[in-house]
Coordinates of C-alpha atoms and ligand atoms in Angstrom, one line a residue:
X1242 CA 0.0 0.0 0.0
X1243 CA 1.1 3.6 -0.7
X1244 CA 2.8 5.2 2.2
X1245 CA 1.5 8.6 3.3
X1246 CA 3.5 11.7 2.5
X1247 CA 3.5 14.0 5.5
X1248 CA 4.5 17.6 5.0
X1249 CA 6.1 19.3 8.0
X1250 CA 6.1 23.1 8.1
X1251 CA 9.2 23.9 10.1
X1252 CA 7.8 26.6 12.3
X1253 CA 9.5 29.7 13.6
X1254 CA 13.3 29.3 12.9
X1255 CA 14.0 31.0 16.2
X1256 CA 11.8 28.6 18.2
X1257 CA 12.1 25.0 19.2
X1258 CA 10.2 23.7 16.1
X1259 CA 13.3 22.7 14.0
X1260 CA 14.9 21.0 17.0
X1261 CA 11.9 18.8 17.9
X1262 CA 11.5 17.9 14.3
X1263 CA 15.1 16.7 14.0
X1264 CA 14.9 14.9 17.4
X1265 CA 11.8 13.1 16.2
X1266 CA 13.1 12.2 12.8
X1267 CA 16.3 10.8 14.3
X1268 CA 14.4 7.9 15.9
X1269 CA 11.5 7.6 13.4
X1270 CA 10.9 4.4 11.5
X1271 CA 10.9 5.7 7.9
X1272 CA 9.1 2.7 6.5
X1273 CA 5.8 4.0 7.8
X1274 CA 5.5 7.3 5.9
X1275 CA 7.5 9.8 3.9
X1276 CA 8.3 13.1 5.8
X1277 CA 8.8 16.2 3.7
X1278 CA 10.3 19.2 5.6
X1279 CA 9.0 22.5 4.2
X1280 CA 11.2 25.4 5.2
X1281 CA 14.8 26.2 5.1
X1282 CA 18.0 24.1 4.5
X1283 CA 20.0 26.7 6.4
X1284 CA 17.7 26.2 9.5
X1285 CA 18.1 22.5 9.2
X1286 CA 21.9 22.8 9.1
X1287 CA 22.0 25.2 12.1
X1288 CA 19.9 23.0 14.4
X1289 CA 21.6 19.8 13.2
X1290 CA 24.9 21.2 14.5
X1291 CA 23.3 22.3 17.8
X1292 CA 21.6 18.9 18.4
X1293 CA 24.4 16.9 16.8
X1294 CA 21.8 15.2 14.6
X1295 CA 23.0 14.7 11.0
X1296 CA 20.3 13.0 8.9
X1297 CA 20.6 12.2 5.3
X1298 CA 18.0 14.4 3.7
X1299 CA 17.1 14.5 0.0
X1300 CA 16.0 17.5 -1.9
X1301 CA 12.3 17.5 -2.7
X1302 CA 11.5 18.1 -6.4
X1303 CA 8.0 18.5 -7.6
X1304 CA 8.9 16.4 -10.7
X1305 CA 10.3 13.3 -9.0
X1306 CA 8.3 10.7 -7.2
X1307 CA 9.1 10.3 -3.5
X1308 CA 10.8 7.1 -2.3
X1309 CA 9.9 5.4 0.9
X1310 CA 12.7 5.4 3.5
X1311 CA 13.8 8.9 2.9
X1312 CA 13.4 12.3 4.5
X1313 CA 12.9 15.1 2.0
X1314 CA 13.5 18.9 2.2
X1315 CA 11.6 21.5 0.2
X1316 CA 13.9 24.5 0.7
X1317 CA 12.0 27.8 0.3
X1318 CA 14.9 30.0 1.4
X1319 CA 17.9 28.9 -0.6
X1320 CA 19.3 32.4 -1.2
X1321 CA 18.1 33.9 2.1
X1322 CA 20.7 35.7 4.2
X1323 CA 18.4 35.6 7.2
X1324 CA 20.2 35.2 10.6
X1325 CA 19.0 32.6 13.0
X1326 CA 18.8 34.0 16.6
X1327 CA 17.1 31.5 18.9
X1328 CA 14.6 33.1 21.2
X1329 CA 14.2 36.3 19.1
X1330 CA 10.9 37.8 17.9
X1331 CA 11.5 38.8 14.3
X1332 CA 9.4 39.7 11.3
X1333 CA 11.7 37.7 8.9
X1334 CA 11.3 34.6 11.1
X1335 CA 7.5 35.1 11.1
X1336 CA 7.5 35.4 7.3
X1337 CA 9.7 32.3 6.8
X1338 CA 7.4 30.3 9.2
X1339 CA 4.2 31.3 7.3
X1340 CA 5.7 30.7 3.9
X1341 CA 6.3 27.2 5.0
X1342 CA 2.7 26.8 6.3
X1343 CA 1.4 28.2 3.0
X1344 CA 3.4 25.7 0.9
X1345 CA 2.5 22.8 3.2
X1346 CA -1.2 23.6 2.7
X1347 CA -0.6 23.8 -1.1
X1348 CA 1.1 20.4 -1.2
X1349 CA -1.9 18.9 0.6
X1350 CA -4.5 20.7 -1.5
X1351 CA -2.7 19.5 -4.6
X1352 CA -2.5 15.9 -3.2
X1353 CA 1.3 15.9 -3.3
X1354 CA 1.1 15.4 0.5
X1355 CA -1.5 13.5 2.5
X1356 CA -1.3 15.5 5.7
X1357 CA 0.4 18.6 7.2
X1358 CA 2.1 18.7 10.6
X1359 CA 2.8 22.3 11.6
X1360 CA 5.7 23.2 14.0
X1361 CA 5.0 26.2 16.2
X1362 CA 4.9 29.8 15.0
X1363 CA 5.2 32.9 17.1
X1364 CA 2.0 34.9 16.9
X1365 CA 4.0 38.1 17.5
X1366 CA 6.5 37.4 14.8
X1367 CA 3.9 36.5 12.2
X1368 CA 1.9 39.6 12.9
X1369 CA 5.1 41.7 12.6
X1370 CA 5.5 40.0 9.2
X1371 CA 2.1 41.3 8.2
X1372 CA 0.1 38.2 8.7
X1373 CA -2.9 39.6 10.6
X1374 CA -4.1 36.3 12.0
X1375 CA -4.0 34.8 15.5
X1376 CA -2.8 31.3 14.5
X1377 CA -2.6 28.4 12.1
X1378 CA -6.2 27.4 12.6
X1379 CA -7.6 30.7 11.1
X1380 CA -4.9 30.7 8.4
X1381 CA -5.8 27.1 7.4
X1382 CA -9.5 27.9 7.2
X1383 CA -8.8 31.0 5.0
X1384 CA -6.3 29.2 2.7
X1385 CA -8.5 26.2 2.2
X1386 CA -11.6 28.3 1.9
X1387 CA -13.3 26.5 4.8
X1388 CA -15.8 28.6 6.7
X1389 CA -16.2 26.3 9.7
X1390 CA -13.3 24.7 11.6
X1391 CA -13.0 23.6 15.2
X1392 CA -9.8 23.4 17.3
X1393 CA -9.5 20.0 18.9
X1394 CA -6.8 19.1 21.4
X1395 CA -6.4 15.3 21.6
X1396 CA -4.4 12.9 23.8
X1397 CA -4.7 9.4 25.1
X1398 CA -6.7 10.5 28.1
X1399 CA -8.9 13.3 26.8
X1400 CA -10.0 15.4 23.9
X1401 CA -11.0 19.0 24.2
X1402 CA -12.7 21.1 21.5
X1403 CA -13.5 24.8 21.6
X1404 CA -16.6 26.9 20.9
X1405 CA -14.4 30.0 20.5
X1406 CA -10.7 30.0 19.7
X1407 CA -8.2 32.9 19.6
X1408 CA -10.3 35.9 20.8
X1409 CA -9.9 38.2 23.8
X1410 CA -11.7 37.1 26.9
X1411 CA -13.9 40.2 26.9
X1412 CA -15.4 39.1 23.5
X1413 CA -16.2 35.6 24.5
X1414 CA -19.7 36.0 25.9
X1415 CA -21.1 37.8 22.9
X1416 CA -19.5 35.2 20.6
X1417 CA -21.3 32.3 22.3
X1418 CA -24.4 31.9 20.2
X1419 CA -26.7 29.0 19.6
X1420 CA -25.6 28.9 16.0
X1421 CA -21.9 28.7 16.9
X1422 CA -22.4 26.0 19.5
X1423 CA -24.5 23.8 17.2
X1424 CA -22.2 24.3 14.2
X1425 CA -19.1 23.4 16.2
X1426 CA -20.7 20.5 17.9
X1427 CA -21.8 19.0 14.6
X1428 CA -18.3 19.4 13.1
X1429 CA -16.8 17.8 16.3
X1430 CA -19.2 14.9 16.2
X1431 CA -18.5 14.2 12.6
X1432 CA -14.7 14.5 13.2
X1433 CA -14.9 12.1 16.2
X1434 CA -16.5 9.5 13.9
X1435 CA -14.5 10.0 10.7
X1436 CA -11.1 11.1 12.0
X1437 CA -10.9 9.4 15.4
X1438 CA -13.0 6.3 14.5
X1439 CA -15.5 6.6 17.3
X1440 CA -18.8 4.9 16.4
X1441 CA -21.2 6.8 18.6
X1442 CA -19.4 9.8 20.1
X1443 CA -20.5 11.1 23.5
X1444 CA -19.7 14.7 24.1
X1445 CA -19.8 16.7 27.3
X1446 CA -20.4 20.5 27.1
X1447 CA -19.2 23.0 29.7
X1448 CA -21.0 26.1 30.8
X1449 CA -19.6 29.5 30.4
X1450 CA -20.1 31.0 33.8
X1451 CA -18.8 29.9 37.2
X1452 CA -20.9 26.9 38.4
X1453 CA -22.5 26.9 34.9
X1454 CA -24.5 30.0 36.0
X1455 CA -26.0 28.4 39.1
X1456 CA -29.5 28.5 37.9
X1457 CA -29.1 32.0 36.4
X1458 CA -27.7 33.6 39.6
X1459 CA -24.2 34.0 38.0
X1460 CA -25.0 34.5 34.4
X1461 CA -27.7 33.4 32.0
X1462 CA -25.9 32.1 28.9
X1463 CA -26.5 28.5 30.1
X1464 CA -30.2 29.0 30.3
X1465 CA -30.7 31.3 27.3
X1466 CA -28.2 29.8 24.8
X1467 CA -26.3 26.6 25.7
X1468 CA -29.1 24.4 27.0
X1469 CA -31.6 25.2 24.2
X1470 CA -28.7 24.6 21.7
X1471 CA -28.1 21.2 23.3
X1472 CA -31.8 20.3 23.5
X1473 CA -32.1 20.8 19.7
X1474 CA -29.0 18.8 19.0
X1475 CA -30.2 16.0 21.2
X1476 CA -33.5 15.8 19.3
X1477 CA -31.4 15.5 16.1
X1478 CA -29.7 12.4 17.6
X1479 CA -26.4 13.9 18.8
X1480 CA -25.2 12.6 22.2
X1481 CA -24.4 15.9 23.9
X1482 CA -24.7 16.3 27.6
X1483 CA -24.4 19.5 29.8
X1484 CA -23.7 22.2 30.5
X1485 CA -21.4 21.2 33.2
X1486 CA -19.6 23.5 35.7
X1487 CA -16.0 23.4 34.3
X1488 CA -14.1 23.2 37.6
X1489 CA -16.0 20.4 39.2
X1490 CA -16.2 18.5 35.8
X1491 CA -12.4 18.3 35.5
X1492 CA -11.8 18.1 39.2
X1493 CA -14.0 15.1 39.4
X1494 CA -12.4 13.3 36.5
X1495 CA -15.7 13.4 34.5
X1496 CA -13.8 13.9 31.3
X1497 CA -12.9 10.3 31.4
X1498 CA -16.5 9.3 30.7
X1499 CA -16.8 11.2 27.4
X1500 CA -15.2 11.0 24.0
X1501 CA -14.7 14.8 24.0
X1502 CA -15.3 17.8 26.1
X1503 CA -16.5 20.9 24.5
X1504 CA -15.3 24.1 26.2
X1505 CA -16.6 27.6 25.7
X1506 CA -13.3 29.4 25.4
X1507 CA -9.5 28.7 24.9
X1508 CA -8.2 28.7 28.4
X1509 CA -11.3 26.9 29.9
X1510 CA -10.4 23.9 27.7
X1511 CA -6.6 24.2 27.2
X1512 CA -5.6 24.8 30.8
X1513 CA -7.0 21.4 32.0
X1514 CA -5.8 19.7 28.8
X1515 CA -2.2 20.9 29.0
X1516 CA -2.1 20.4 32.8
X1517 CA -3.1 16.8 32.3
X1518 CA -1.2 16.0 29.1
X1519 CA 1.5 18.5 28.3
X1520 CA 4.2 17.0 26.2
X1521 CA 2.1 14.4 24.5
X1522 CA -1.1 16.2 23.3
X1523 CA -1.9 17.0 19.7
X1524 CA -3.7 20.0 18.2
X1525 CA -6.0 18.9 15.4
X1526 CA -8.1 21.1 13.2
X1527 CA -11.5 19.5 12.5
X1528 CA -13.5 20.5 9.5
X1529 CA -10.7 21.1 7.0
X1530 CA -10.5 19.4 3.7
X1531 CA -6.9 18.4 4.6
X1532 CA -5.4 16.6 7.7
X1533 CA -3.6 19.0 9.9
X1534 CA -2.0 18.4 13.3
X1535 CA 0.4 20.2 15.5
X1536 CA 2.2 19.7 18.9
X1537 CA 0.5 21.1 22.0
X1538 CA 3.2 23.6 22.7
X1539 CA 4.5 26.9 21.2
X1540 CA 7.8 28.3 20.2
X1541 CA 9.3 28.1 23.7
X1542 CA 11.7 31.0 23.1
X1543 CA 13.0 30.6 26.6
X1544 CA 14.7 27.3 25.8
X1545 CA 15.2 27.7 22.0
X1546 CA 18.6 26.7 20.7
X1547 CA 19.6 25.0 24.0
X1548 CA 19.0 21.4 22.8
X1549 CA 16.7 20.7 25.7
X1550 CA 13.3 20.7 24.0
X1551 CA 11.2 17.6 24.4
X1552 CA 10.0 16.1 21.1
X1553 CA 7.2 13.8 22.3
X1554 CA 4.3 16.1 21.5
X1555 CA 5.7 16.6 18.0
X1556 CA 6.0 12.8 17.7
X1557 CA 2.3 12.4 18.7
X1558 CA 1.3 15.0 16.2
X1559 CA 3.2 13.4 13.4
X1560 CA 1.9 9.9 14.3
X1561 CA -1.7 11.0 14.5
X1562 CA -1.4 12.7 11.1
X1563 CA 0.3 9.6 9.5
X1564 CA -2.4 7.4 11.0
X1565 CA -5.3 9.5 9.8
X1566 CA -3.6 9.8 6.3
X1567 CA -3.1 6.0 6.2
X1568 CA -6.8 5.5 7.0
X1569 CA -7.9 7.8 4.3
X1570 CA -5.6 6.0 1.8
X1571 CA -7.0 2.6 2.9
X1572 CA -10.6 3.8 2.4
X1573 CA -9.9 5.5 -1.1
Ligands
NAD714 N1 0.9 25.5 17.2 C1 1.4 26.7 17.4 O1 1.9 27.3 16.5 C2 1.5 27.3 18.8 C3 1.0 26.6 19.9 C4 1.0 27.2 21.1 C5 1.6 28.5 21.3 N2 2.1 29.1 20.2 C6 2.8 30.4 20.2 O2 4.1 30.2 20.8 C7 4.5 31.4 21.5 C8 4.9 31.0 22.9 O3 3.8 30.5 23.6 P1 3.7 30.2 25.1 O4 4.9 30.7 25.8 O5 2.4 30.5 25.6 O6 3.8 28.6 25.2 P2 5.0 27.6 24.9 O7 4.4 26.2 24.8 O8 5.9 28.0 23.8 O9 5.9 27.6 26.3 C9 5.3 27.4 27.6 C10 6.4 26.8 28.5 O10 6.5 25.4 28.2 C11 7.9 25.1 27.8 N3 7.9 24.2 26.7 C12 7.1 24.3 25.6 N4 7.3 23.3 24.8 C13 8.3 22.6 25.3 C14 9.0 21.4 24.9 N5 8.7 20.8 23.7 N6 10.0 20.9 25.7 C15 10.3 21.5 26.9 N7 9.6 22.6 27.3 C16 8.7 23.1 26.5 C17 8.5 26.5 27.5 O11 9.9 26.5 27.6 C18 7.7 27.4 28.4 O12 8.4 27.5 29.6 C19 3.3 32.3 21.4 O13 3.5 33.2 20.3 C20 2.1 31.4 21.1 O14 1.1 32.1 20.5 C21 2.1 28.5 18.9
4TP715 N1 -4.3 27.4 20.9 C1 -3.2 26.6 20.6 C2 -2.4 26.2 21.8 O1 -2.4 26.9 22.7 O2 -1.8 25.1 21.7 C3 -2.2 27.5 19.8 O3 -2.4 28.8 20.0 C4 -2.0 27.1 18.4 O4 -3.0 27.5 17.6 P1 -2.9 27.2 16.0 O5 -2.9 25.8 15.9 O6 -4.1 27.9 15.5 O7 -1.7 27.9 15.6

């Protein structure tokens, strides 16, 4: 059977992305998939020296077919005189990182790659570079012309999905609408079935307010918006339960009884997720026409260039992408 081709955008050259990629590839069994690094040869050389990892890497050419057992590099910056400065916020670094993401998306959309794994970008650097977006998720949606995507963080022990993603806390309440909740829960339910292979997904939904509003005493979104949204979805046949008070829900280990937990905003879902799973979680974008995963961490500028970054979350992200891609190849 054809082995999946996995494009890897190398992330911010001043962050830990290139380092975790090399550490992962050093021990990866290349008979399972074909990794294609999208980024800069100069960055690969720089971190290969720092980490003392010297992999045989072949140049990617759009004309040649890819052979199993190799790592390929699509070098977008051959003539660049960009200087790598680990830990530095820089508009050039942001630009390089986003060019790689863009090319990775293109490879997937053109079917030259079966999935995209994105190494971390710095939101500050990409905004300095003129990319006026808060993250990969929004960029992927725009570039693939997908209106509706959902951020899902997944690990062995829990999955968390979000109603709202990268927006300021002050805007969360007004962004929580019945339409958004229902739209995202439908995308999540489909993704749990198709991408994660769960036959009848059971989803828990968190409230927005402390104690899920306590009967309307501490906020009314649960009564006015969330519960009616869930009632309608239940009558359509979705197994959605809630809204639960978020603190007690996680404190009590209730997430263990559901296939996914649907949180109302970024930190409500990602703080428990990262606390319970940091270093092994995967960020997956549900609803896209392509497969995209990413590690659960950022650029970690405080440790960049020190050869101490842990590669396990990147490994999980790569393996999840390869597994999903292999499943799609098998079904096609
Ligand atoms: N997928 C992505 O592109 C992505 C994901 C998260 C954050 N970010 C961005 O990264 C930048 C920094 O974000 P942050 O500081 O909030 O989070 P971070 O994950 O970069 O760092 C948080 C802490 O965890 C440590 N850490 C992170 N990854 C590690 C690893 N693999 N091994 C060892 N230690 C690790 C860091 O040293 C730091 O102390 C921000 O611009 C943020 O938006 C990007
Ligand atoms: N919310 C993500 C996290 O904290 O892990 C992170 O910002 C990455 O988001 P994108 O995948 O959209 O870049």
